[in-house]
Coordinates of C-alpha atoms and ligand atoms in Angstrom, one line a residue:
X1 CA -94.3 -181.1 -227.2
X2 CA -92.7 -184.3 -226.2
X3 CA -91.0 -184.9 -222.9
X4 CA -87.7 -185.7 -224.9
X5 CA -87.7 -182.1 -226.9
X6 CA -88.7 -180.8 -223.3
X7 CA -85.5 -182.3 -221.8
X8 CA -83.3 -181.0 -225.0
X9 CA -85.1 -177.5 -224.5
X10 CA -84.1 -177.3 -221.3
X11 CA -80.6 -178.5 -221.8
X12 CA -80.2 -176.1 -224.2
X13 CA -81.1 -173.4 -221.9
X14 CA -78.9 -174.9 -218.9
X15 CA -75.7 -174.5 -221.5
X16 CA -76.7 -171.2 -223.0
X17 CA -77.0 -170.0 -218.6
X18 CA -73.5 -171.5 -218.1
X19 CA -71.9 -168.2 -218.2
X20 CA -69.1 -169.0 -216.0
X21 CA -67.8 -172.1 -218.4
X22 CA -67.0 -172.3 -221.8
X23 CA -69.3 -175.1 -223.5
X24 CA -69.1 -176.1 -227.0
X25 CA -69.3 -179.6 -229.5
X26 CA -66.6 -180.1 -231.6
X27 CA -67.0 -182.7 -234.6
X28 CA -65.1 -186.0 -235.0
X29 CA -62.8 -184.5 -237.7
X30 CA -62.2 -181.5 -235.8
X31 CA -64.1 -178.6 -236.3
X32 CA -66.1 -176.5 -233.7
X33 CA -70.3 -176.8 -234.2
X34 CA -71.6 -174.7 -231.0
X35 CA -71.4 -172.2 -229.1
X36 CA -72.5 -170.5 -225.6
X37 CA -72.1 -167.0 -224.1
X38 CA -69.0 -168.5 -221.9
X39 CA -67.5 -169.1 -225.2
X40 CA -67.9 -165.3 -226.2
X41 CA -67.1 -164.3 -222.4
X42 CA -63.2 -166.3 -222.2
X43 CA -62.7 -166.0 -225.7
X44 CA -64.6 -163.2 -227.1
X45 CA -66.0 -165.2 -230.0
X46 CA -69.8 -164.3 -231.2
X47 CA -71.1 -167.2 -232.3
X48 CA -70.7 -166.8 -235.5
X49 CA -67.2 -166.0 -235.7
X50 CA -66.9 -169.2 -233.8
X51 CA -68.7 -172.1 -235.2
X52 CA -67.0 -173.8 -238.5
X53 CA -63.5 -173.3 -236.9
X54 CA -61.0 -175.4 -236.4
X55 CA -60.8 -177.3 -232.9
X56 CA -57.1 -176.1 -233.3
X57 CA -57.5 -172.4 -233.5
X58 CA -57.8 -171.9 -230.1
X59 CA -54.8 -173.4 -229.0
X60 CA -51.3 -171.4 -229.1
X61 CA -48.9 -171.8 -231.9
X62 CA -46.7 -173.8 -229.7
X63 CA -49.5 -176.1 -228.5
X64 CA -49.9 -176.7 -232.3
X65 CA -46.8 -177.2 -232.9
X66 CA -46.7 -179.7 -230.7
X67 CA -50.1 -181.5 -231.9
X68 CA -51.8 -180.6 -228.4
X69 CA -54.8 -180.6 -230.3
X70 CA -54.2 -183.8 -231.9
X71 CA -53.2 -185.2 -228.2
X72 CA -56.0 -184.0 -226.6
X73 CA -58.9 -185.1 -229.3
X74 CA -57.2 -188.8 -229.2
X75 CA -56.8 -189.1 -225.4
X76 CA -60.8 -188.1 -225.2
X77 CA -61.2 -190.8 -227.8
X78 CA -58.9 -193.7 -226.8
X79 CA -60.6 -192.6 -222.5
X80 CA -63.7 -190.5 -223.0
X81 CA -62.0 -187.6 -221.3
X82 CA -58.8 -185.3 -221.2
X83 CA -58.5 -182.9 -218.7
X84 CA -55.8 -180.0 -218.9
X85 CA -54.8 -176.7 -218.0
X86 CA -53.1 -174.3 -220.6
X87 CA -53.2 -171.1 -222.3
X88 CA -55.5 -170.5 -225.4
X89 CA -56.2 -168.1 -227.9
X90 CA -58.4 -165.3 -227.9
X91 CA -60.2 -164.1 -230.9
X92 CA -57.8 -161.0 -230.5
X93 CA -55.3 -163.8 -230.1
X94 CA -54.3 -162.3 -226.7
X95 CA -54.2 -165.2 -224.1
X96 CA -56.2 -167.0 -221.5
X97 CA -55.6 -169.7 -219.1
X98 CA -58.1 -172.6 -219.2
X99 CA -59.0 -175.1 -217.4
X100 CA -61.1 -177.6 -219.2
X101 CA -62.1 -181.0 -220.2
X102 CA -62.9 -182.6 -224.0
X103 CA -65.4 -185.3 -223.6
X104 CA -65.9 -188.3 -226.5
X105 CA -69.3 -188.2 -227.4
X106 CA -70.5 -192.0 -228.8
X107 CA -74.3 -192.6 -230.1
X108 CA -75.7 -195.7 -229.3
X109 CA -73.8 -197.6 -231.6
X110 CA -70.5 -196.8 -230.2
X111 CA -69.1 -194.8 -232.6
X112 CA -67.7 -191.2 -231.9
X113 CA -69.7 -188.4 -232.8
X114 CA -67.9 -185.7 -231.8
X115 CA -66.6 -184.0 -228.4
X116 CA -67.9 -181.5 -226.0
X117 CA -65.2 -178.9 -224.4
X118 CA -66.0 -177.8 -221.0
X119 CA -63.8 -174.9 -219.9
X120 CA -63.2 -172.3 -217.7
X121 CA -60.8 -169.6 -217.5
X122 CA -58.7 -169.6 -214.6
X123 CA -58.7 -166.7 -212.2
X124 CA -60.1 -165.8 -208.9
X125 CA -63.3 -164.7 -208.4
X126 CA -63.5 -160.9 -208.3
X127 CA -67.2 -160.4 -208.1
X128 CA -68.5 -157.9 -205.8
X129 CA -68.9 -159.7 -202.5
X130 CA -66.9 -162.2 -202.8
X131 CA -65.0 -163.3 -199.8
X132 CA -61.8 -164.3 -201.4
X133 CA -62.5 -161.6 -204.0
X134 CA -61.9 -159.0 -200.9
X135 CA -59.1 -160.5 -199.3
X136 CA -57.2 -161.1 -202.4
X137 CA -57.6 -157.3 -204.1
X138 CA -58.1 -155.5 -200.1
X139 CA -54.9 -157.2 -199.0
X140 CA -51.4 -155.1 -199.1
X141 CA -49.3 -157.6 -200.3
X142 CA -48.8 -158.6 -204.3
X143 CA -50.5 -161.8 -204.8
X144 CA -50.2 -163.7 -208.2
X145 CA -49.8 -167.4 -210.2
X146 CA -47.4 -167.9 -213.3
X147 CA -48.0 -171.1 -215.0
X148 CA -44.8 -173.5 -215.5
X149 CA -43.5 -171.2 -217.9
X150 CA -43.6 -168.1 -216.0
X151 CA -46.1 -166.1 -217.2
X152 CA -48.7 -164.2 -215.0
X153 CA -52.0 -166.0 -214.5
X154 CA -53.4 -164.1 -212.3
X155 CA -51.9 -160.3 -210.3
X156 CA -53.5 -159.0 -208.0
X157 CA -53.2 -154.9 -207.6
X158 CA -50.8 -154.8 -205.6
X159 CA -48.5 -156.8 -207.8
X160 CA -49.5 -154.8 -210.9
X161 CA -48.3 -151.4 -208.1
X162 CA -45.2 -153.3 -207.5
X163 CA -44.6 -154.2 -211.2
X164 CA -45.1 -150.5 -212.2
X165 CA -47.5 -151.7 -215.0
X166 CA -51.3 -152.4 -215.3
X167 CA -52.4 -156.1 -214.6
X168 CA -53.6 -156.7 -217.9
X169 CA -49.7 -155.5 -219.2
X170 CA -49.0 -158.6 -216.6
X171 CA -51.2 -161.2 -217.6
X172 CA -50.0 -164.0 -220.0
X173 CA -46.7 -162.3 -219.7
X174 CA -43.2 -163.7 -218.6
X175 CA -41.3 -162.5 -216.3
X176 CA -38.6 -161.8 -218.8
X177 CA -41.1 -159.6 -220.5
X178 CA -42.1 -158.0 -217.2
X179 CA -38.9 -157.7 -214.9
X180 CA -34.8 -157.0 -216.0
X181 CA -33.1 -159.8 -216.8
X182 CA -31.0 -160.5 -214.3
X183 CA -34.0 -160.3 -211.6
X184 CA -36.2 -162.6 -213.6
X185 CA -33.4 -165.0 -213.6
X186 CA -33.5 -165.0 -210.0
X187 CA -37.0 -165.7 -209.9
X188 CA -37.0 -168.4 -212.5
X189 CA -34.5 -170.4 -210.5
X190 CA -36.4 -170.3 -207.5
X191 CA -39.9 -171.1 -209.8
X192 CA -38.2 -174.0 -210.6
X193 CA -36.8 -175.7 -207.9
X194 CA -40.8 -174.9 -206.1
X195 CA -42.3 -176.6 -209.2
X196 CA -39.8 -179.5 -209.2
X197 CA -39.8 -179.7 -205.3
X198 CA -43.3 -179.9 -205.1
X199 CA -42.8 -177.5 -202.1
X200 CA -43.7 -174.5 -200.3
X201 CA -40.7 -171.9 -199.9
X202 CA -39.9 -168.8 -198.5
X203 CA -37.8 -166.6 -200.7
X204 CA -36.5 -162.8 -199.9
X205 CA -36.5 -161.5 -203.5
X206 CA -36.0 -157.9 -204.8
X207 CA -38.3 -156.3 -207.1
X208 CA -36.5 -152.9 -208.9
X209 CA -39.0 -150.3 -208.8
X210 CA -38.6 -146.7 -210.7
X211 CA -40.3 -144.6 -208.3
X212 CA -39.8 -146.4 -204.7
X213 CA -36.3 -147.5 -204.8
X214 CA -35.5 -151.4 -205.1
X215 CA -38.2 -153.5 -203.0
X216 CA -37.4 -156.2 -200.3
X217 CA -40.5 -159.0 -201.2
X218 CA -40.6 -162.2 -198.5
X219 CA -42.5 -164.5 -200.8
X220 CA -44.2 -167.8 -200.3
X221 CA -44.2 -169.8 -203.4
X222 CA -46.5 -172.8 -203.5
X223 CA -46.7 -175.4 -206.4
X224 CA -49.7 -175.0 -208.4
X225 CA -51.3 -178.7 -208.8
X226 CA -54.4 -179.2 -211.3
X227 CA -56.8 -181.7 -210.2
X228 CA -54.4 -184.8 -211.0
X229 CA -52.1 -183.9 -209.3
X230 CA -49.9 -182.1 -212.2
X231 CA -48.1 -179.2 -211.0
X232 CA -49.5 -176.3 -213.3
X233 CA -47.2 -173.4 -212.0
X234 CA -47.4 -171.7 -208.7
X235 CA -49.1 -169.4 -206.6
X236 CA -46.8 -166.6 -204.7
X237 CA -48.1 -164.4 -201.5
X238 CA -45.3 -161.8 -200.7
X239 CA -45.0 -159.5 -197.5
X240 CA -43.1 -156.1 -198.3
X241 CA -40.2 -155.9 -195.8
X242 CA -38.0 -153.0 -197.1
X243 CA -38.5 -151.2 -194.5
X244 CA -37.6 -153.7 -192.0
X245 CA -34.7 -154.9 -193.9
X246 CA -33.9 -150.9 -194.4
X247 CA -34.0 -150.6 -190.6
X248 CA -32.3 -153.9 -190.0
X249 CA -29.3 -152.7 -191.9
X250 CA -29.2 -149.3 -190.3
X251 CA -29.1 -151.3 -187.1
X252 CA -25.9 -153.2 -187.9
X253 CA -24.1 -150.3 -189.2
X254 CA -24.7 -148.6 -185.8
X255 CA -23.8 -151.9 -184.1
X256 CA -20.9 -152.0 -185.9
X257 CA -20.1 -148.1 -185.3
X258 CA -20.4 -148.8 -181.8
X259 CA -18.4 -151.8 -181.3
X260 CA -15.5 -149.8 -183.4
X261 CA -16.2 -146.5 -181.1
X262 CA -16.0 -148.7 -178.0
X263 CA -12.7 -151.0 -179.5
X264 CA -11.2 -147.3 -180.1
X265 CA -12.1 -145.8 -176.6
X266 CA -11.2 -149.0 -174.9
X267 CA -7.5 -148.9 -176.5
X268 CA -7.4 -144.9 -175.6
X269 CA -8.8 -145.9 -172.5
X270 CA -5.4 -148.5 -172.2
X271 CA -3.1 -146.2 -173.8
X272 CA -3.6 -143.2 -171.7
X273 CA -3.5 -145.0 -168.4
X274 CA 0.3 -146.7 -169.3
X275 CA 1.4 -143.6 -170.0
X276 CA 0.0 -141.8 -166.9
X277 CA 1.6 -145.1 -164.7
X278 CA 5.1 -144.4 -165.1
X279 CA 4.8 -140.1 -164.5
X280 CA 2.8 -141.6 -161.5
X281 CA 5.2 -143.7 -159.7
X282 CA 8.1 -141.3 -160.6
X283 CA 5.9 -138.8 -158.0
X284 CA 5.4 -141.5 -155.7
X285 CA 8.9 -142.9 -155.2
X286 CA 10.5 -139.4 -155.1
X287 CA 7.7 -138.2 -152.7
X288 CA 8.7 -141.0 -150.4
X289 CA 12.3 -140.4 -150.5
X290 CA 12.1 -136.8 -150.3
X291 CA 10.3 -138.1 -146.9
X292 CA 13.0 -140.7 -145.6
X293 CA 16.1 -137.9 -147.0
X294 CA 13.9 -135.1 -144.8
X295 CA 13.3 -137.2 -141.7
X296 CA 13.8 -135.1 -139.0
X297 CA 14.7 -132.1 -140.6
X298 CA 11.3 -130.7 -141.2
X299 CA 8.3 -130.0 -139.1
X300 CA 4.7 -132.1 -138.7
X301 CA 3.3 -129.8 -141.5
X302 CA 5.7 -130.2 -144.0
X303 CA 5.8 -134.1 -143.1
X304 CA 1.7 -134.2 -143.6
X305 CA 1.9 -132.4 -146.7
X306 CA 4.3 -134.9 -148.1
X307 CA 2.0 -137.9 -146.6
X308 CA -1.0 -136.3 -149.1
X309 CA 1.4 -136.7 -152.0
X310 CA 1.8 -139.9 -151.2
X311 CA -1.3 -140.6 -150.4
X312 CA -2.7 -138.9 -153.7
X313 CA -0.4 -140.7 -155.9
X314 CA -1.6 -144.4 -154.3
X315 CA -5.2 -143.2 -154.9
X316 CA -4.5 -142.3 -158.3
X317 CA -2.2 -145.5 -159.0
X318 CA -5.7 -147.6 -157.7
X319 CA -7.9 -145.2 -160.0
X320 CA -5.5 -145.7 -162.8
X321 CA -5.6 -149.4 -162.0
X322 CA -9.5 -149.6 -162.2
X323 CA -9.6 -147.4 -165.1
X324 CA -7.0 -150.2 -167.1
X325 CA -9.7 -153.2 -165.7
X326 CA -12.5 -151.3 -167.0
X327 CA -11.1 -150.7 -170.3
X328 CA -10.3 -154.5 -170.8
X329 CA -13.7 -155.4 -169.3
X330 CA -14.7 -154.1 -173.0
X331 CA -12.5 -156.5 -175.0
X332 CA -13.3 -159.8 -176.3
X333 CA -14.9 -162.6 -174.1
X334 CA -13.4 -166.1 -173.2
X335 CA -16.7 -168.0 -172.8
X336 CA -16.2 -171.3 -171.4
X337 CA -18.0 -173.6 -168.7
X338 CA -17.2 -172.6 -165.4
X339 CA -18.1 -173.4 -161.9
X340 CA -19.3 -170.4 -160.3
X341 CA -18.5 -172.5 -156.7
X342 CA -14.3 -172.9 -157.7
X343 CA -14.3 -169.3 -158.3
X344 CA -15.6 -168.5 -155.1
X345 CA -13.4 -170.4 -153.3
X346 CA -10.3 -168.4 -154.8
X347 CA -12.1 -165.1 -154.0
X348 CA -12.5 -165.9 -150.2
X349 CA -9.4 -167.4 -150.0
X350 CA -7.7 -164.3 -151.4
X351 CA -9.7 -161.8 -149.2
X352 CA -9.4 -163.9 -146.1
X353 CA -7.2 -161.3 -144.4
X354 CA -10.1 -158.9 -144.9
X355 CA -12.5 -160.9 -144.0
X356 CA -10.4 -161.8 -140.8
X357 CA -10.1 -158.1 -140.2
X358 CA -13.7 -157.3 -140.3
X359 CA -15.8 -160.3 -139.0
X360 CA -17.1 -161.7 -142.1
X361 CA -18.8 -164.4 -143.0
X362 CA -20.1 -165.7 -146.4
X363 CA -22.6 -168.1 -146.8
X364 CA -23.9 -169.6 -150.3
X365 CA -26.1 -172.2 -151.3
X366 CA -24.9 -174.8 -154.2
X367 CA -24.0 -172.9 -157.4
X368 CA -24.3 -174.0 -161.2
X369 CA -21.9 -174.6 -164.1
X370 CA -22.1 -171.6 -166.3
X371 CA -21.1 -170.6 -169.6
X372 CA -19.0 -167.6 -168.9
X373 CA -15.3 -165.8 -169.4
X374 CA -13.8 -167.1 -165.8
X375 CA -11.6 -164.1 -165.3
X376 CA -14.3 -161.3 -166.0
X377 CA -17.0 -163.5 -163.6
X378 CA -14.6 -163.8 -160.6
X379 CA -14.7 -159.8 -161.6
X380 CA -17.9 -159.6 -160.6
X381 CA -18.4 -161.8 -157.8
X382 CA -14.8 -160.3 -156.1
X383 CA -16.5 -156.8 -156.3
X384 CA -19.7 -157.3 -155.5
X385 CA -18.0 -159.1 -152.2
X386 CA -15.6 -156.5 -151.6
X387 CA -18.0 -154.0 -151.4
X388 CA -20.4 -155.8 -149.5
X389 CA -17.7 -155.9 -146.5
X390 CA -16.7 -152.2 -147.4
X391 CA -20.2 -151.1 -147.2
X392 CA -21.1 -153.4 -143.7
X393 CA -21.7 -150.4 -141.4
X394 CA -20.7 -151.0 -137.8
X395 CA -22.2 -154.7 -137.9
X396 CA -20.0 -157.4 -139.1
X397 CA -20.5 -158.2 -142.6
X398 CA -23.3 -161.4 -143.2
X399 CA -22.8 -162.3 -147.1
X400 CA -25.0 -164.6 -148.7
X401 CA -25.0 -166.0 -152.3
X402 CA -27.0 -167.8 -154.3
X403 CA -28.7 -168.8 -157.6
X404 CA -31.9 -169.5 -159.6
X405 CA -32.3 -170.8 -163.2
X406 CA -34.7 -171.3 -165.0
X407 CA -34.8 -172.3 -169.1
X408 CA -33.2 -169.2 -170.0
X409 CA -31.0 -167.7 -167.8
X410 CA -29.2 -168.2 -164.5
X411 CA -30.2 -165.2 -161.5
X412 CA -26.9 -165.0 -158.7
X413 CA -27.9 -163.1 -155.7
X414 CA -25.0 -161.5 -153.4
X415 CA -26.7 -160.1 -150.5
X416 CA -25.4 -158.4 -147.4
X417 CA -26.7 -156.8 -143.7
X418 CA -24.9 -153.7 -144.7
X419 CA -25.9 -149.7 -144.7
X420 CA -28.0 -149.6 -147.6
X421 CA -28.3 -147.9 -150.6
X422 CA -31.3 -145.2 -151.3
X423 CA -33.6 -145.8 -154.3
X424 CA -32.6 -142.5 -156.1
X425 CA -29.5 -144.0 -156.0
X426 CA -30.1 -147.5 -157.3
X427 CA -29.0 -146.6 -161.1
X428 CA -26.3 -144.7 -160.6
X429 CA -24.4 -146.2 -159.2
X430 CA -23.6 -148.3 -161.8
X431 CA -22.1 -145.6 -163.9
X432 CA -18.1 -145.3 -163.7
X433 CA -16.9 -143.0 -161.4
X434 CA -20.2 -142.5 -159.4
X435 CA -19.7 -143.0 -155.1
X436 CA -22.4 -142.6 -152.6
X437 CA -19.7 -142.5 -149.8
X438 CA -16.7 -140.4 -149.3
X439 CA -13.5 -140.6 -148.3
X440 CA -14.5 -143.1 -145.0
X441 CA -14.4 -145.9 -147.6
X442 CA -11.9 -146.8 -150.0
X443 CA -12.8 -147.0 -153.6
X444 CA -12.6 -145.7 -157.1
X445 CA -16.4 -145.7 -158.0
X446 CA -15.4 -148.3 -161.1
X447 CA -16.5 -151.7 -159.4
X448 CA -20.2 -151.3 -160.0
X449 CA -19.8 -149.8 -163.4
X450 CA -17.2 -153.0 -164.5
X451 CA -19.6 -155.9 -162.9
X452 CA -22.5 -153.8 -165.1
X453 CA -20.1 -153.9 -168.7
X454 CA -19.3 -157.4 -168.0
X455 CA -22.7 -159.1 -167.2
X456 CA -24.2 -157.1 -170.0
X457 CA -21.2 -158.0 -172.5
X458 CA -22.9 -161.7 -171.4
X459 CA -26.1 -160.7 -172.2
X460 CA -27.5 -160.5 -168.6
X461 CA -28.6 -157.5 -166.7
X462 CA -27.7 -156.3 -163.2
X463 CA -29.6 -154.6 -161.1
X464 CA -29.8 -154.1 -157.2
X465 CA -32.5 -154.0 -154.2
X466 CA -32.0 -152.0 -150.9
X467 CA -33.2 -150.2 -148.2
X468 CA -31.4 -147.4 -146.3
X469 CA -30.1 -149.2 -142.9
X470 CA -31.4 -152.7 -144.3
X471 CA -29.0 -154.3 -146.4
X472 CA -28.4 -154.8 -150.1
X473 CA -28.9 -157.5 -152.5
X474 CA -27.6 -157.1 -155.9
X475 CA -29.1 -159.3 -158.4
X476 CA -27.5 -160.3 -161.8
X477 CA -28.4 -162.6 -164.6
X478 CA -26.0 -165.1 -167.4
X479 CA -28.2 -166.6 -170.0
X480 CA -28.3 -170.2 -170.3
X481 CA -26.6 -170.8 -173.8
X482 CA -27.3 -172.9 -176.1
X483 CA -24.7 -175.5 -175.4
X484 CA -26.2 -175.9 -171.8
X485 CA -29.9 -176.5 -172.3
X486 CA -31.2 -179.9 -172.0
X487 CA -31.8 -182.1 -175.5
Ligands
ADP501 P1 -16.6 -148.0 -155.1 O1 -17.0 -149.1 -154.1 O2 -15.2 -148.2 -155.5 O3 -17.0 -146.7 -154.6 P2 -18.6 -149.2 -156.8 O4 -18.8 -148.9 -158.2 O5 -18.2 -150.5 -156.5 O6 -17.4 -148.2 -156.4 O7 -19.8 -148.7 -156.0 C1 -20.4 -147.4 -156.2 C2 -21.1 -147.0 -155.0 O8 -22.2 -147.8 -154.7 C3 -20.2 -147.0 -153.8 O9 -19.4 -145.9 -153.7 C4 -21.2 -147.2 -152.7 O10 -21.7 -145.9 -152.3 C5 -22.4 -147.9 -153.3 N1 -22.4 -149.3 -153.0 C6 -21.8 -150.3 -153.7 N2 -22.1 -151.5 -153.1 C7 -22.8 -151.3 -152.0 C8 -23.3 -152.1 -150.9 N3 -23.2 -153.4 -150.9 N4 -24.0 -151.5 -149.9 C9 -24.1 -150.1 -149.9 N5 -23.7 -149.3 -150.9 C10 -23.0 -149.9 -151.9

């Protein structure tokens, strides 16, 4: 045996091992003389059903039709090579997608003598081991390629469970064929403008399904390019969300509940207190003129009861009064910038007389512009105040204020020398209506509960630190918006 027929023997062999390719010779005029097992493997062809056909016969009617064949034989004999990627006939003319190259064959004296098809059907590697093999079928999401016209490449199981049908019902199939109509519409249009972008997208698309209600799919589509650069289709990873979108929607409609509960109770809230004003101060004037008309006509009893009506009625007017301020506190915000210093100024200069009355003194470090409703933040700051004078203890009152920002929010600090507030108590008293201290102070319980509903209507968070006999701070946060953050 000569070296030569030693090098054709083992060529032979090499071809006839190439299981994973499709390798054949096709004649100058055509026709197909060769075969290998990948032949028999992507196209199911024994060799003898396949040698003596027609080059064309693989190819699709509408590849025919449009002289593919032809194309493809005269670009491998005008360049040596053409390359493509497109669906071909089986011998039980189902369809595969191929990727493959014709080669022109010349002898010696330059002229053609035939081709050689290289090819290789084009799906992912499912064999045992196989690390893209696992991820690909182990992974919970659908995973698939359509070529340009929207048929399925490749599915993995979970598309085939989201599709309600077997992958091989999927495969070479449109999405028309597959899907309603009015859903694979949706998907072509976004198909298309990926494959004409040239892009990467992220789509929410909804898949019908028969037996799990309509499915919420966040895909990523990514063009499909062959080797030159030729987009071939694409290649979609989705993430099931319906549940997340199920419980996102559940989460506005109880938003929106709440915010129509609260709009409702808030204009109750309004409504009830008008109409308890005016019974109120009929009480109050008549109480006091029954007093002046019975001056010195009845005893100190009779004159004390009457001071508790009065009394009773102002308490109630101040109640009523809180109870209208709180109700408001719920309505729609003003958000503008304000300077947290100006509004200070006005509250001190208002409560000078009470300051005057009981010592105090206010100190505050430099405060920031804020985004913020001015009326409902002078709110805050006037109660917090007020009720670090009220709550002084025998001392007289030491206020201090200050702030901290950082990127995201702003932190004002209102701290006092006063009596203290236990830690059992630290939550409470932020609810409406809840008082630590009796009658020796003056209050309605509201203040707390209104600086709480209009920090958190800001999106902050209040909160306070204290020891019993050691003074209070109260802290309370204003986002930085948007508006206000650096470029
Ligand atoms: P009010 O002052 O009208 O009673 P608030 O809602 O403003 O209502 O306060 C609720 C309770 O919290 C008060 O009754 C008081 O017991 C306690 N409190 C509020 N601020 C202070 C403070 N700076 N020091 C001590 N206790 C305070």
């Amino acid at each position: 045996m000569t070296i030569e027929s030693d090098h054709a023997k083992l060529h032979e062999l090499l071809i006839q091992e190439l299981q994973d390719f499709a390798v054949f010779l096709v004649s100058p005029e055509g026709r197909i003389i060769s075969w290998n097992p990948g032949v028999l493997r992507f196209f199911g062809y024994t060799q003898d059903e396949f040698i003596g056909k027609e080059f064309a016969d693989i190819f699709t009617p509408e590849d025919r039709a449009a002289r593919a064949p032809h194309a493809e034989m005269e670009t491998a004999r005008r360049d040596g090579r053409s390359s493509d990627v497109r669906w071909h006939l089986c011998q039980d003319q189902s369809r595969v997608f191929v990727e493959g190259a014709l080669h022109g064959i010349r002898n010696e004296a330059g002229t053609l003598a035939g081709f050689a098809k290289i090819a290789r059907a084009v799906r992912p590697v499912h064999a045992a081991g196989s690390m893209i093999g696992t991820l690909v079928e182990g992974t919970d999401d659908p995973i698939y390629a359509v070529d340009r016209e929207g048929r399925f490449v490749f599915a993995n199981a979970q598309t085939a469970r989201l599709l309600g049908r077997p992958i091989e019902d999927l495969l070479g199939h449109t999405r028309e064929e597959v899907l309603p109509p009015e859903t694979a519409a949706d998907h072509r249009g976004t198909d298309a403008s990926v494959m004409q972008s040239r892009h990467s997208r992220l789509i929410e698309e909804h898949f019908p399904s028969k037996d799990r209600g309509e499915r919420v799919i966040l895909t990523t589509k990514a063009p499909w390019l062959d080797s030159s650069e030729r987009v071939i289709g694409l290649v979609a990873i989705g993430k099931d969300v319906t549940s997340r979108t199920a419980y996102q929607a559940e989460r506005e409609r109880l938003l929106r509940e709440l915010r129509r509960t609260n709009e409702e109770l808030s204009a109750f809230s309004h409504v009830v207190a008008h109409d308890l004003s005016a019974p109120l101060r009929a009480v109050k004037i008549y109480a006091e003129l029954l007093t002046r008309h019975l001056e010195g006509r009845i005893d100190e009893t009779a004159r004390q009861f009457l001071s508790f009506v009065t009394d009773g009625a102002s308490n109630m007017e101040n109640l009523i009064e809180s109870l209208l301020r709180y109700a408001e506190s719920g309505e729609e915000l003003a958000i503008r910038p304000v300077n947290v210093n100006a509004i200070i100024d006005g509250i001190l200069h208002r409560l000078e007389p009470l300051m005057r009355e009981t010592n105090a003194t206010v100190t505050r470090k430099v405060l920031p512009e804020v985004q913020a409703d001015p009326v409902r933040l002078l709110q805050v700051f006037q109660n917090l105040i007020v009720n670090a004078i009220n709550y002084s203890g025998d001392a007289p009152p030491r206020i201090e204020i200050s702030a901290e920002s950082s990127d995201s929010e702003y932190r004002f600090a209102v701290s006092d020398n006063g009596i203290g507030i236990a830690r059992e108590h630290f939550e409470r008293i932020f609810s409406p209506l809840k008082r630590l201290h009796g009658k020796d102070v003056p209050g309605s319980g509201i203040g707390l509960a209104l600086c709480r509903k209009i920090v958190e209507g800001h999106g902050g968070h209040i909160w306070v630190e204290s020891r019993v006999g050691m003074g209070s701070t109260f802290f309370f946060t204003l986002p930085v918006r948007p508006s206000q953050r650096p470029a």
